[in-house]
PDB file of C-alpha atoms in Angstrom:
ATOM      1  CA  UNK J 153      11.311 -12.536   0.770  1.00  0.00           C
ATOM      2  CA  UNK J 154      11.573 -11.312   4.352  1.00  0.00           C
ATOM      3  CA  UNK J 155      10.808 -13.985   6.945  1.00  0.00           C
ATOM      4  CA  UNK J 156      10.072 -14.054  10.650  1.00  0.00           C
ATOM      5  CA  UNK J 157       8.098 -10.801  10.812  1.00  0.00           C
ATOM      6  CA  UNK J 158       6.697 -10.244  14.293  1.00  0.00           C
ATOM      7  CA  UNK J 159       4.737  -7.356  15.720  1.00  0.00           C
ATOM      8  CA  UNK J 160       4.664  -6.138  19.302  1.00  0.00           C
ATOM      9  CA  UNK J 161       2.640  -3.465  21.055  1.00  0.00           C
ATOM     10  CA  UNK J 162       4.713  -2.428  24.090  1.00  0.00           C
ATOM     11  CA  UNK J 163       3.371   0.765  25.622  1.00  0.00           C
ATOM     12  CA  UNK J 164       1.206   1.459  22.539  1.00  0.00           C
ATOM     13  CA  UNK J 165       4.280   1.847  20.317  1.00  0.00           C
ATOM     14  CA  UNK J 166       4.010  -0.691  17.521  1.00  0.00           C
ATOM     15  CA  UNK J 167       7.329  -2.450  17.001  1.00  0.00           C
ATOM     16  CA  UNK J 168       8.196  -4.789  14.135  1.00  0.00           C
ATOM     17  CA  UNK J 169      11.124  -7.212  13.977  1.00  0.00           C
ATOM     18  CA  UNK J 170      12.200  -9.621  11.217  1.00  0.00           C
ATOM     19  CA  UNK J 171      15.021 -11.930  10.168  1.00  0.00           C
ATOM     20  CA  UNK J 172      17.969 -10.428   8.261  1.00  0.00           C
ATOM     21  CA  UNK J 173      18.508 -11.124   4.569  1.00  0.00           C
ATOM     22  CA  UNK J 174      21.685 -13.115   3.853  1.00  0.00           C
ATOM     23  CA  UNK J 175      24.093 -12.194   2.459  1.00  0.00           C
ATOM     24  CA  UNK J 176      23.564  -8.659   3.651  1.00  0.00           C
ATOM     25  CA  UNK J 177      25.956  -7.339   0.986  1.00  0.00           C
ATOM     26  CA  UNK J 178      23.246  -8.007  -1.627  1.00  0.00           C
ATOM     27  CA  UNK J 179      20.629  -5.920   0.188  1.00  0.00           C
ATOM     28  CA  UNK J 180      20.163  -2.160  -0.168  1.00  0.00           C
ATOM     29  CA  UNK J 181      17.196  -1.620   2.186  1.00  0.00           C
ATOM     30  CA  UNK J 182      14.085  -3.015   3.777  1.00  0.00           C
ATOM     31  CA  UNK J 183      10.740  -1.354   3.064  1.00  0.00           C
ATOM     32  CA  UNK J 184       8.037  -1.315   5.719  1.00  0.00           C
ATOM     33  CA  UNK J 185       4.375  -1.163   4.700  1.00  0.00           C
ATOM     34  CA  UNK J 186       1.323  -0.311   6.816  1.00  0.00           C
ATOM     35  CA  UNK J 187      -2.102  -1.104   5.342  1.00  0.00           C
ATOM     36  CA  UNK J 188      -0.648  -1.123   1.811  1.00  0.00           C
ATOM     37  CA  UNK J 189       1.330   2.124   2.046  1.00  0.00           C
ATOM     38  CA  UNK J 190       5.127   2.281   2.297  1.00  0.00           C
ATOM     39  CA  UNK J 191       5.934   4.081   5.550  1.00  0.00           C
ATOM     40  CA  UNK J 192       9.681   3.542   5.873  1.00  0.00           C
ATOM     41  CA  UNK J 193      12.920   2.371   4.320  1.00  0.00           C
ATOM     42  CA  UNK J 194      15.604   1.113   6.696  1.00  0.00           C
ATOM     43  CA  UNK J 195      18.776  -0.956   6.839  1.00  0.00           C
ATOM     44  CA  UNK J 196      17.774  -2.283  10.276  1.00  0.00           C
ATOM     45  CA  UNK J 197      15.795  -5.438  11.056  1.00  0.00           C
ATOM     46  CA  UNK J 198      13.350  -3.585  13.264  1.00  0.00           C
ATOM     47  CA  UNK J 199      11.040  -0.607  13.037  1.00  0.00           C
ATOM     48  CA  UNK J 200       8.947   1.400  15.525  1.00  0.00           C
ATOM     49  CA  UNK J 201       5.818   2.958  14.070  1.00  0.00           C
ATOM     50  CA  UNK J 202       5.287   6.243  15.899  1.00  0.00           C
ATOM     51  CA  UNK J 203       2.820   7.671  13.372  1.00  0.00           C
ATOM     52  CA  UNK J 204      -0.259   5.821  14.640  1.00  0.00           C
ATOM     53  CA  UNK J 205      -3.037   6.357  17.153  1.00  0.00           C
ATOM     54  CA  UNK J 206      -2.645   3.942  20.068  1.00  0.00           C
ATOM     55  CA  UNK J 207      -5.229   1.180  19.920  1.00  0.00           C
ATOM     56  CA  UNK J 208      -5.770   1.385  16.147  1.00  0.00           C
ATOM     57  CA  UNK J 209      -5.418  -1.874  14.240  1.00  0.00           C
ATOM     58  CA  UNK J 210      -2.986  -2.030  11.324  1.00  0.00           C
ATOM     59  CA  UNK J 211      -1.586  -4.700   9.010  1.00  0.00           C
ATOM     60  CA  UNK J 212       2.157  -4.583   8.299  1.00  0.00           C
ATOM     61  CA  UNK J 213       4.562  -6.325   5.959  1.00  0.00           C
ATOM     62  CA  UNK J 214       8.191  -5.890   4.925  1.00  0.00           C
ATOM     63  CA  UNK J 215      10.027  -6.327   1.630  1.00  0.00           C
ATOM     64  CA  UNK J 216      13.695  -5.997   0.784  1.00  0.00           C
ATOM     65  CA  UNK J 217      15.387  -4.264  -2.129  1.00  0.00           C
ATOM     66  CA  UNK J 218      18.572  -5.549  -3.772  1.00  0.00           C
ATOM     67  CA  UNK J 219      21.442  -3.477  -5.116  1.00  0.00           C
ATOM     68  CA  UNK J 220      19.756  -3.275  -8.536  1.00  0.00           C
ATOM     69  CA  UNK J 221      16.655  -1.702  -6.999  1.00  0.00           C
ATOM     70  CA  UNK J 222      14.483  -4.795  -7.394  1.00  0.00           C
ATOM     71  CA  UNK J 223      11.928  -5.237  -4.604  1.00  0.00           C
ATOM     72  CA  UNK J 224      11.061  -8.664  -3.229  1.00  0.00           C
ATOM     73  CA  UNK J 225       7.563  -9.986  -2.795  1.00  0.00           C
ATOM     74  CA  UNK J 226       6.147  -9.397   0.700  1.00  0.00           C
ATOM     75  CA  UNK J 227       6.789 -11.927   3.392  1.00  0.00           C
ATOM     76  CA  UNK J 228       4.263 -12.770   6.080  1.00  0.00           C
ATOM     77  CA  UNK J 229       1.892 -10.057   7.283  1.00  0.00           C
ATOM     78  CA  UNK J 230       1.184  -9.184  10.906  1.00  0.00           C
ATOM     79  CA  UNK J 231      -1.732  -7.363  12.493  1.00  0.00           C
ATOM     80  CA  UNK J 232      -1.105  -5.183  15.533  1.00  0.00           C
ATOM     81  CA  UNK J 233      -3.544  -3.274  17.701  1.00  0.00           C
ATOM     82  CA  UNK J 234      -7.194  -3.455  18.464  1.00  0.00           C
TER      83      UNK J 234
END
């Protein structure tokens, strides 16, 4: 499970950061969810959500996918906005 998820709202651009999965060689991608919908897949440990209206409140979480395509359970959730 992904740990250390944090959300920031600098200049109304919602930014998420989280701890890397170790060993990275076992990880294919991270999946970012907003309000229950997958919005991105990335190899990075950060994501900027540019598809939102500034001031809206959203709940985010991140999972990771291994080389076999198996997705982890979600880690902690964060709420940004409002």
